[in-house]
Coordinates of C-alpha atoms and ligand atoms in Angstrom, one line a residue:
M285 CA -46.4 -2.5 -16.7
V286 CA -42.6 -2.3 -17.3
Q287 CA -41.1 -5.7 -17.9
R288 CA -38.2 -6.2 -15.5
R289 CA -35.0 -7.5 -17.1
P290 CA -33.2 -10.3 -15.4
I291 CA -30.3 -9.0 -13.4
S292 CA -27.1 -9.8 -15.2
R293 CA -24.0 -9.9 -13.2
P294 CA -20.5 -11.2 -13.7
T295 CA -19.6 -14.6 -12.3
R296 CA -17.8 -14.2 -9.1
V297 CA -14.1 -14.8 -9.9
G298 CA -13.1 -13.8 -6.4
W299 CA -10.7 -15.4 -4.1
R300 CA -12.2 -18.8 -3.8
R301 CA -12.9 -19.6 -7.4
V302 CA -9.8 -18.4 -9.2
Q303 CA -7.5 -21.0 -10.6
P304 CA -3.9 -20.3 -11.5
V305 CA -4.5 -18.7 -14.9
S306 CA -3.1 -20.0 -18.1
V307 CA -4.2 -16.7 -19.8
I308 CA -1.1 -14.9 -18.5
K309 CA 1.4 -16.3 -20.9
D310 CA 4.5 -14.9 -19.3
S311 CA 3.7 -14.4 -15.6
G312 CA 7.2 -15.4 -14.5
V313 CA 6.0 -18.1 -12.2
R314 CA 6.2 -21.1 -14.6
A315 CA 10.0 -21.2 -14.7
T316 CA 11.8 -21.9 -11.4
P317 CA 13.4 -18.6 -10.5
P318 CA 16.4 -18.4 -8.3
P319 CA 16.9 -19.1 -5.5
F320 CA 14.3 -21.9 -5.8
S321 CA 14.8 -25.4 -7.2
E322 CA 12.5 -28.0 -8.6
E323 CA 12.1 -29.5 -5.1
H324 CA 10.8 -26.1 -3.8
E325 CA 8.3 -26.0 -6.7
E326 CA 6.9 -29.4 -5.6
L327 CA 6.4 -28.0 -2.1
R328 CA 4.6 -25.0 -3.7
E329 CA 2.1 -27.3 -5.4
T330 CA 1.5 -29.2 -2.1
V331 CA 1.0 -26.0 -0.1
G332 CA -1.1 -24.5 -2.8
R333 CA -3.5 -27.5 -2.9
F334 CA -3.8 -27.5 0.9
V335 CA -4.5 -23.8 1.1
A336 CA -6.9 -23.8 -1.8
N337 CA -8.9 -26.8 -0.3
E338 CA -8.7 -26.2 3.4
I339 CA -8.2 -22.5 4.0
A340 CA -9.6 -20.5 1.1
P341 CA -13.2 -21.9 1.2
N342 CA -13.5 -20.9 4.9
V343 CA -12.0 -17.5 4.8
D344 CA -15.3 -15.6 4.4
E345 CA -16.7 -17.3 7.5
W346 CA -13.5 -16.8 9.5
E347 CA -13.3 -13.2 8.6
E348 CA -16.9 -12.7 9.8
A349 CA -16.2 -14.6 13.0
R350 CA -13.0 -12.5 13.5
E351 CA -10.9 -15.7 14.1
F352 CA -10.2 -19.0 12.5
P353 CA -10.4 -22.3 14.5
R354 CA -7.4 -23.0 16.7
E355 CA -7.4 -26.5 15.2
L356 CA -5.9 -25.0 12.0
Y357 CA -2.6 -24.8 13.8
G358 CA -2.8 -28.5 14.5
R359 CA -3.7 -29.3 10.9
C360 CA -0.8 -27.2 9.5
A361 CA 1.5 -29.0 12.0
E362 CA 0.2 -32.4 11.0
L363 CA 1.2 -31.6 7.4
G364 CA 4.6 -30.3 8.5
F365 CA 4.1 -26.7 7.5
L366 CA 4.8 -25.1 11.0
G367 CA 8.2 -26.7 11.2
L368 CA 9.5 -26.4 7.6
K369 CA 12.7 -24.6 8.6
F370 CA 13.4 -26.3 11.9
P371 CA 15.5 -29.4 12.5
E372 CA 13.8 -32.8 12.8
I373 CA 15.0 -33.3 16.4
Y374 CA 12.5 -30.7 17.4
G375 CA 9.7 -32.2 15.2
G376 CA 10.5 -29.9 12.2
Q377 CA 11.0 -30.9 8.6
G378 CA 14.8 -30.1 8.5
G379 CA 14.3 -27.7 5.6
T380 CA 15.5 -24.1 5.1
H381 CA 14.1 -20.6 4.9
L382 CA 13.5 -21.2 1.2
H383 CA 11.0 -23.9 2.1
D384 CA 9.4 -21.4 4.5
A385 CA 9.4 -18.7 1.8
I386 CA 7.4 -21.1 -0.5
W387 CA 4.8 -21.6 2.4
V388 CA 4.5 -17.9 3.0
E389 CA 4.1 -17.0 -0.7
E390 CA 1.7 -19.7 -1.5
L391 CA -0.4 -19.0 1.7
A392 CA -0.8 -15.4 0.4
R393 CA -1.4 -16.4 -3.2
S394 CA -3.9 -19.2 -2.7
G395 CA -5.5 -18.2 0.6
G396 CA -6.7 -14.7 0.0
S397 CA -6.7 -13.8 3.7
G398 CA -4.0 -11.5 5.2
G399 CA -5.4 -12.4 8.6
V400 CA -4.9 -16.1 8.4
A401 CA -1.5 -15.7 7.0
A402 CA -0.5 -13.1 9.6
S403 CA -1.5 -15.4 12.5
L404 CA 0.2 -18.5 11.2
N405 CA 3.3 -16.6 10.3
A406 CA 3.5 -14.7 13.5
H407 CA 3.7 -18.0 15.2
T408 CA 6.1 -19.9 12.9
S409 CA 8.3 -17.0 11.7
I410 CA 8.2 -14.3 14.4
A411 CA 7.6 -16.1 17.7
M412 CA 9.4 -19.4 17.2
P413 CA 12.7 -18.3 15.6
P414 CA 14.0 -16.4 18.7
I415 CA 13.5 -19.6 20.7
F416 CA 15.4 -21.6 18.1
N417 CA 18.2 -19.0 17.7
F418 CA 18.6 -17.8 21.3
G419 CA 16.9 -20.4 23.5
T420 CA 18.6 -23.1 25.7
E421 CA 17.9 -26.7 25.0
E422 CA 15.4 -26.7 27.8
Q423 CA 13.6 -23.7 26.4
K424 CA 13.4 -25.4 23.0
Q425 CA 11.8 -28.4 24.5
R426 CA 9.3 -26.2 26.4
W427 CA 8.1 -23.9 23.6
L428 CA 9.6 -24.8 20.2
V429 CA 8.7 -28.5 20.2
P430 CA 5.0 -27.9 21.2
G431 CA 5.0 -24.9 18.9
I432 CA 6.0 -26.9 15.9
A433 CA 3.4 -29.5 16.9
G434 CA 0.7 -26.8 16.8
E435 CA -0.1 -27.5 20.5
K436 CA 1.1 -24.2 21.8
I437 CA 0.7 -20.9 20.0
G438 CA 3.3 -18.1 20.3
A439 CA 3.4 -14.4 19.8
L440 CA 6.0 -11.7 19.8
G441 CA 5.4 -8.7 22.0
I442 CA 7.5 -5.6 21.4
T443 CA 5.1 -2.7 20.7
E444 CA 3.6 -0.8 23.6
P445 CA 1.0 2.0 23.8
G446 CA 3.8 4.5 24.2
A447 CA 6.5 2.9 21.9
G448 CA 6.2 1.5 18.4
S449 CA 8.8 2.6 15.9
D450 CA 11.0 3.8 18.8
V451 CA 11.7 0.3 20.3
A452 CA 14.2 1.7 22.8
G453 CA 11.3 3.7 24.3
I454 CA 9.5 0.6 25.8
S455 CA 8.7 0.9 29.4
T456 CA 7.6 -2.6 30.5
L457 CA 9.9 -3.2 33.4
A458 CA 11.4 -6.5 34.6
T459 CA 12.7 -5.9 38.1
R460 CA 15.4 -8.3 39.3
V461 CA 14.4 -10.4 42.3
D462 CA 15.8 -13.5 43.8
G463 CA 15.5 -16.3 41.2
G464 CA 14.0 -14.2 38.5
Y465 CA 12.0 -11.0 37.7
V466 CA 8.8 -9.2 38.5
V467 CA 7.2 -7.8 35.3
N468 CA 4.9 -4.8 35.1
G469 CA 3.7 -3.0 32.0
S470 CA 1.7 -3.6 28.8
K471 CA 1.9 -4.5 25.1
T472 CA -0.4 -3.6 22.3
F473 CA -1.1 -4.6 18.6
I474 CA 0.1 -8.1 19.4
T475 CA -0.7 -10.6 16.6
N476 CA -2.0 -13.8 18.2
G477 CA -2.1 -11.8 21.5
V478 CA -5.5 -13.1 22.5
R479 CA -4.9 -16.8 22.2
A480 CA -1.1 -17.1 22.5
D481 CA 0.1 -19.6 25.1
F482 CA 3.5 -18.0 25.3
L483 CA 4.7 -14.4 24.5
I484 CA 8.3 -13.6 23.6
C485 CA 8.2 -10.3 25.4
A486 CA 10.6 -7.3 25.2
V487 CA 11.2 -5.8 28.6
K488 CA 13.5 -3.2 30.1
T489 CA 15.9 -4.8 32.6
T490 CA 17.6 -1.6 33.4
Q491 CA 16.2 1.9 33.3
E492 CA 19.3 3.2 31.5
G493 CA 21.0 2.1 28.4
G494 CA 18.4 2.7 25.7
H495 CA 18.7 -0.3 23.3
H496 CA 21.2 -1.9 25.6
G497 CA 18.8 -2.2 28.5
I498 CA 16.3 -4.5 26.7
S499 CA 15.9 -8.2 27.4
F500 CA 13.4 -10.9 26.4
L501 CA 11.4 -13.0 28.8
V502 CA 9.0 -15.7 27.8
L503 CA 5.7 -14.9 29.5
E504 CA 3.0 -17.7 29.7
R505 CA -0.7 -17.0 29.7
E506 CA -1.4 -18.9 32.9
M507 CA 1.1 -16.8 34.9
P508 CA -0.8 -14.8 37.6
G509 CA -0.9 -11.1 36.6
Y510 CA -0.9 -11.8 32.8
E511 CA -4.0 -10.5 31.3
V512 CA -5.5 -10.1 27.8
A513 CA -6.8 -6.6 28.3
Q514 CA -8.7 -6.5 25.0
K515 CA -9.1 -8.0 21.5
L516 CA -8.6 -5.0 19.1
E517 CA -11.0 -4.2 16.2
K518 CA -9.1 -3.5 13.0
M519 CA -9.5 -2.3 9.4
G520 CA -8.3 -5.5 7.9
W521 CA -6.7 -8.9 8.9
H522 CA -10.1 -9.7 10.4
S523 CA -9.4 -13.4 10.9
S524 CA -6.3 -12.8 13.0
D525 CA -6.5 -11.8 16.6
T526 CA -4.7 -8.7 17.7
G527 CA -4.4 -8.2 21.4
E528 CA -3.6 -5.6 24.0
L529 CA -1.9 -7.2 27.0
S530 CA -1.4 -6.0 30.5
F531 CA 1.1 -7.3 33.1
T532 CA 0.8 -6.8 36.8
D533 CA 3.5 -8.1 39.2
I534 CA 4.1 -11.2 37.1
E535 CA 6.7 -13.4 38.7
V536 CA 8.9 -14.8 35.9
P537 CA 11.7 -17.3 36.8
D538 CA 15.2 -17.0 35.4
E539 CA 14.6 -20.1 33.2
N540 CA 12.3 -17.9 31.1
L541 CA 15.1 -15.4 30.2
L542 CA 15.7 -15.8 26.4
G543 CA 19.3 -14.9 25.4
G544 CA 21.5 -12.7 27.6
E545 CA 20.2 -10.1 30.0
N546 CA 20.3 -6.6 28.4
E547 CA 21.1 -8.3 25.0
G548 CA 17.6 -8.2 23.7
F549 CA 18.3 -5.8 20.9
K550 CA 20.4 -8.4 19.2
L551 CA 17.3 -10.7 19.1
I552 CA 15.1 -7.8 17.8
M553 CA 17.6 -7.2 14.9
A554 CA 17.9 -10.9 14.1
N555 CA 14.2 -11.2 13.9
F556 CA 13.5 -8.2 11.9
A557 CA 15.3 -9.4 8.8
W558 CA 13.2 -12.5 8.4
E559 CA 10.0 -10.8 9.5
R560 CA 10.4 -8.1 6.8
L561 CA 11.5 -10.6 4.2
L562 CA 8.4 -12.7 4.9
M563 CA 6.2 -9.7 4.6
A564 CA 7.8 -9.0 1.2
I565 CA 7.3 -12.6 0.1
G566 CA 3.7 -12.6 1.3
A567 CA 3.1 -9.4 -0.8
V568 CA 4.6 -11.1 -3.8
G569 CA 2.1 -13.9 -3.4
A570 CA -0.8 -11.5 -2.9
M571 CA 0.1 -9.5 -6.0
Q572 CA 0.2 -12.6 -8.1
R573 CA -3.2 -13.5 -6.9
L574 CA -4.6 -10.1 -7.6
I575 CA -3.3 -10.0 -11.1
E576 CA -4.7 -13.5 -11.9
V577 CA -8.1 -12.5 -10.5
T578 CA -8.1 -9.2 -12.4
V579 CA -7.1 -10.7 -15.8
N580 CA -9.9 -13.3 -15.4
Y581 CA -12.4 -10.6 -14.6
A582 CA -11.3 -8.3 -17.4
L583 CA -11.8 -11.1 -19.9
E584 CA -15.2 -11.9 -18.5
R585 CA -16.8 -8.6 -17.8
K586 CA -18.3 -6.8 -20.8
A587 CA -19.1 -3.1 -21.3
F588 CA -20.0 -1.3 -24.5
G589 CA -20.2 -4.6 -26.3
R590 CA -16.8 -6.0 -25.5
Q591 CA -14.6 -7.4 -22.8
I592 CA -13.3 -4.6 -20.6
G593 CA -9.8 -6.1 -20.9
K594 CA -9.9 -5.1 -24.6
F595 CA -10.1 -1.4 -23.7
Q596 CA -6.6 0.0 -24.0
A597 CA -7.0 1.8 -20.7
I598 CA -7.6 -1.4 -18.8
R599 CA -5.1 -3.4 -20.7
H600 CA -2.4 -0.8 -19.9
K601 CA -3.4 -0.8 -16.2
V602 CA -3.0 -4.6 -16.0
A603 CA 0.3 -4.4 -17.9
E604 CA 1.6 -1.9 -15.3
M605 CA 0.3 -4.0 -12.4
A606 CA 2.2 -7.1 -13.8
T607 CA 5.4 -5.1 -14.3
Q608 CA 5.2 -3.6 -10.9
A609 CA 4.7 -7.1 -9.4
E610 CA 7.5 -8.6 -11.3
A611 CA 9.9 -5.9 -10.3
A612 CA 8.9 -6.3 -6.6
R613 CA 9.3 -10.1 -7.0
A614 CA 12.8 -9.8 -8.4
L615 CA 13.9 -7.4 -5.6
T616 CA 12.4 -9.8 -3.0
Y617 CA 13.9 -13.0 -4.4
N618 CA 17.3 -11.4 -4.6
A619 CA 17.0 -10.3 -0.9
L620 CA 15.9 -13.8 0.0
R621 CA 18.9 -15.3 -1.9
L622 CA 21.3 -13.0 0.0
F623 CA 19.6 -13.8 3.3
Y624 CA 19.7 -17.5 2.6
E625 CA 23.4 -17.5 1.5
G626 CA 24.3 -15.6 4.7
H627 CA 25.3 -12.3 3.2
D628 CA 24.8 -9.0 4.7
C629 CA 21.3 -8.2 3.4
I630 CA 19.8 -5.4 5.5
R631 CA 19.7 -3.0 2.6
D632 CA 18.1 -5.5 0.2
V633 CA 15.6 -6.7 2.7
T634 CA 14.7 -3.2 3.7
M635 CA 14.2 -2.2 0.1
A636 CA 12.1 -5.3 -0.6
K637 CA 9.9 -4.6 2.4
L638 CA 9.5 -0.9 1.4
V639 CA 8.7 -1.6 -2.3
T640 CA 6.4 -4.6 -1.9
Q641 CA 4.1 -3.2 0.7
R642 CA 3.3 -0.2 -1.3
A643 CA 3.1 -2.2 -4.5
V644 CA 0.5 -4.7 -3.2
L645 CA -1.6 -1.8 -1.9
E646 CA -1.5 0.0 -5.2
I647 CA -2.2 -3.2 -7.2
A648 CA -5.1 -4.1 -4.9
D649 CA -6.6 -0.7 -5.4
E650 CA -6.2 -0.9 -9.2
S651 CA -7.8 -4.3 -9.1
L652 CA -10.7 -2.9 -7.2
Q653 CA -11.1 -0.1 -9.8
I654 CA -11.1 -2.7 -12.7
H655 CA -13.8 -4.7 -10.8
G656 CA -15.9 -1.5 -10.7
G657 CA -18.8 -1.8 -8.2
Y658 CA -18.3 -5.5 -7.8
G659 CA -14.9 -4.8 -6.4
Y660 CA -16.5 -2.8 -3.7
M661 CA -18.7 -5.7 -2.7
R662 CA -17.5 -8.0 0.1
E663 CA -18.4 -11.1 -2.0
Y664 CA -15.6 -10.6 -4.5
G665 CA -12.8 -10.5 -1.9
I666 CA -11.1 -7.5 -3.6
E667 CA -12.1 -5.0 -0.9
R668 CA -10.6 -7.3 1.7
A669 CA -7.3 -7.4 -0.3
V670 CA -7.2 -3.6 -0.1
R671 CA -7.9 -3.5 3.6
D672 CA -5.4 -6.3 4.3
A673 CA -2.7 -4.7 2.3
R674 CA -3.0 -1.4 4.1
L675 CA -1.2 -2.8 7.1
G676 CA 2.0 -3.5 5.1
P677 CA 3.5 0.0 5.1
I678 CA 2.9 0.1 8.9
G679 CA 3.6 -3.3 10.4
G680 CA 7.1 -4.8 10.9
G681 CA 8.5 -1.2 10.7
T682 CA 6.9 1.6 8.9
D683 CA 7.8 2.9 5.4
E684 CA 9.4 5.9 7.1
I685 CA 11.6 3.7 9.3
M686 CA 12.6 1.7 6.2
K687 CA 13.7 4.9 4.5
E688 CA 15.5 6.0 7.6
I689 CA 17.5 2.7 7.6
L690 CA 18.3 3.0 4.0
G691 CA 19.2 6.7 4.2
K692 CA 21.6 6.0 7.1
Q693 CA 23.2 3.2 5.3
M694 CA 24.0 5.7 2.5
G695 CA 25.8 7.8 5.1
L696 CA 23.0 10.4 5.4
Ligands
FAD887 C1 -2.4 -5.3 12.8 C2 -1.1 -5.1 13.5 C3 -0.4 -6.2 14.0 C4 0.8 -6.0 14.7 N1 1.5 -7.1 15.2 C5 2.5 -6.8 16.1 C6 3.1 -7.9 16.8 O1 2.7 -9.1 16.7 N2 4.1 -7.6 17.7 C7 4.5 -6.3 17.9 O2 5.4 -6.1 18.7 N3 4.0 -5.3 17.2 C8 3.0 -5.5 16.3 N4 2.4 -4.5 15.6 C9 2.9 -3.1 15.9 C10 3.7 -2.5 14.7 O3 5.0 -3.1 14.5 C11 3.7 -1.0 14.9 O4 2.4 -0.5 14.7 C12 4.7 -0.3 14.1 O5 6.0 -0.6 14.4 C13 4.6 1.3 14.2 O6 4.5 1.7 15.5 P1 3.3 2.7 16.0 O7 2.1 2.1 15.5 O8 3.5 2.9 17.4 O9 3.6 4.0 15.2 P2 4.6 5.2 15.6 O10 5.9 4.7 15.9 O11 3.9 6.0 16.7 O12 4.6 6.0 14.3 C14 3.6 7.0 13.9 C15 4.0 7.6 12.6 O13 5.3 8.3 12.8 C16 6.2 7.9 11.9 N5 7.6 7.9 12.5 C17 7.9 7.4 13.7 N6 9.3 7.6 13.9 C18 9.7 8.2 12.8 C19 11.0 8.7 12.4 N7 12.1 8.5 13.2 N8 11.1 9.3 11.2 C20 10.0 9.5 10.4 N9 8.8 9.1 10.8 C21 8.7 8.5 11.9 C22 5.9 6.5 11.6 O14 6.4 6.1 10.4 C23 4.3 6.6 11.5 O15 4.0 7.1 10.3 C24 1.3 -4.7 14.9 C25 0.6 -3.6 14.4 C26 -0.6 -3.8 13.7 C27 -1.4 -2.6 13.2

């Protein structure tokens, strides 16, 4: 009888187990790069510890369940993470976008779940800023304060079945009536769409005017006629909920108009800068993670009698990944600095979004290749990184739209 050899497999050095590596001697993260200071680095440590202890160990289960517990919002609020950039009078921490950037990057680096990050960030960085920037005091009390406290969850609804990149093409209609509007239409692909308590919703308030006929209304889930039509199944971001919403004769009072009537395009433009920047920052964190995991694996896994990281082909691949990640980080941090200092930064943010979303996808794919068959297995978390990263060149404005913006800026 043939003697069976014990199965030898590499230790799992996937998302949950990996520690910040000391083997990367010059990763670029030890020093405090501009625009961050020592104070931000302390926050990075705090966020990293929280994410590693309270999010990362649960990610497999949440991905399987297709959602994470709603209580996570409350826990993040308790620790102050949902209100980092908002003033203390609203329950925030009185920090800046730089503090938020640390949160976003570290959530991606230590968490290993695009879905958890997407849901939390859609709430804090996509749904709440329009209320803070364009809302009345009363609106801030109604949605920003409970949002920062993790008691109400927000979502932003722009995309419709018939209009994604072409925002001016939306057809959800808010018809003026005495004291408010009656809303009919639908939205799709809305992150947090299934469990959001309030939706910052783009509507047409006039049939004419293209961009100029768009307004924003805050729709609330208990309003009659507001319906979650379905929870969508996706390729990645499994632990985030993505909803399709339908609106039938919803009566929305004037008090729920956010910003001026027909001035919604200003809100969209204001939001895009931070949304795209935070996607770039998240990608920087995810790339760092992937490189750390890959270096660890390449040092551990043996083939033909030596560590695979000692094969020149693998070593060069990792070197290219690290170079690509550092270039993307530099572009992103520079865009963040310009944004933070209040400069015109559309070009830089657009370039950062474009470069980082492709870079993280390529790096995730290379990491999977270096992991061989184990990379293809769920257990190691690398296949999830590939699936999660695939959304980047689509969400928040596609690669093609980023190139259109840049081309037009160059006078073409
Ligand atoms: C998981 C997920 C979460 C999302 N979350 C939200 C959310 O919370 N809120 C929200 O409002 N939206 C959300 N979106 C929607 C997202 O912003 C859109 O998918 C994206 O803007 C693209 O729109 P579309 O899918 O309709 O593609 P389309 O606009 O139909 O584009 C299809 C293809 O045509 C290309 N194309 C379109 N116009 C041009 C052009 N002028 N030149 C060259 N090529 C062009 C596109 O680049 C793309 O390759 C989410 C999407 C996903 C998948």
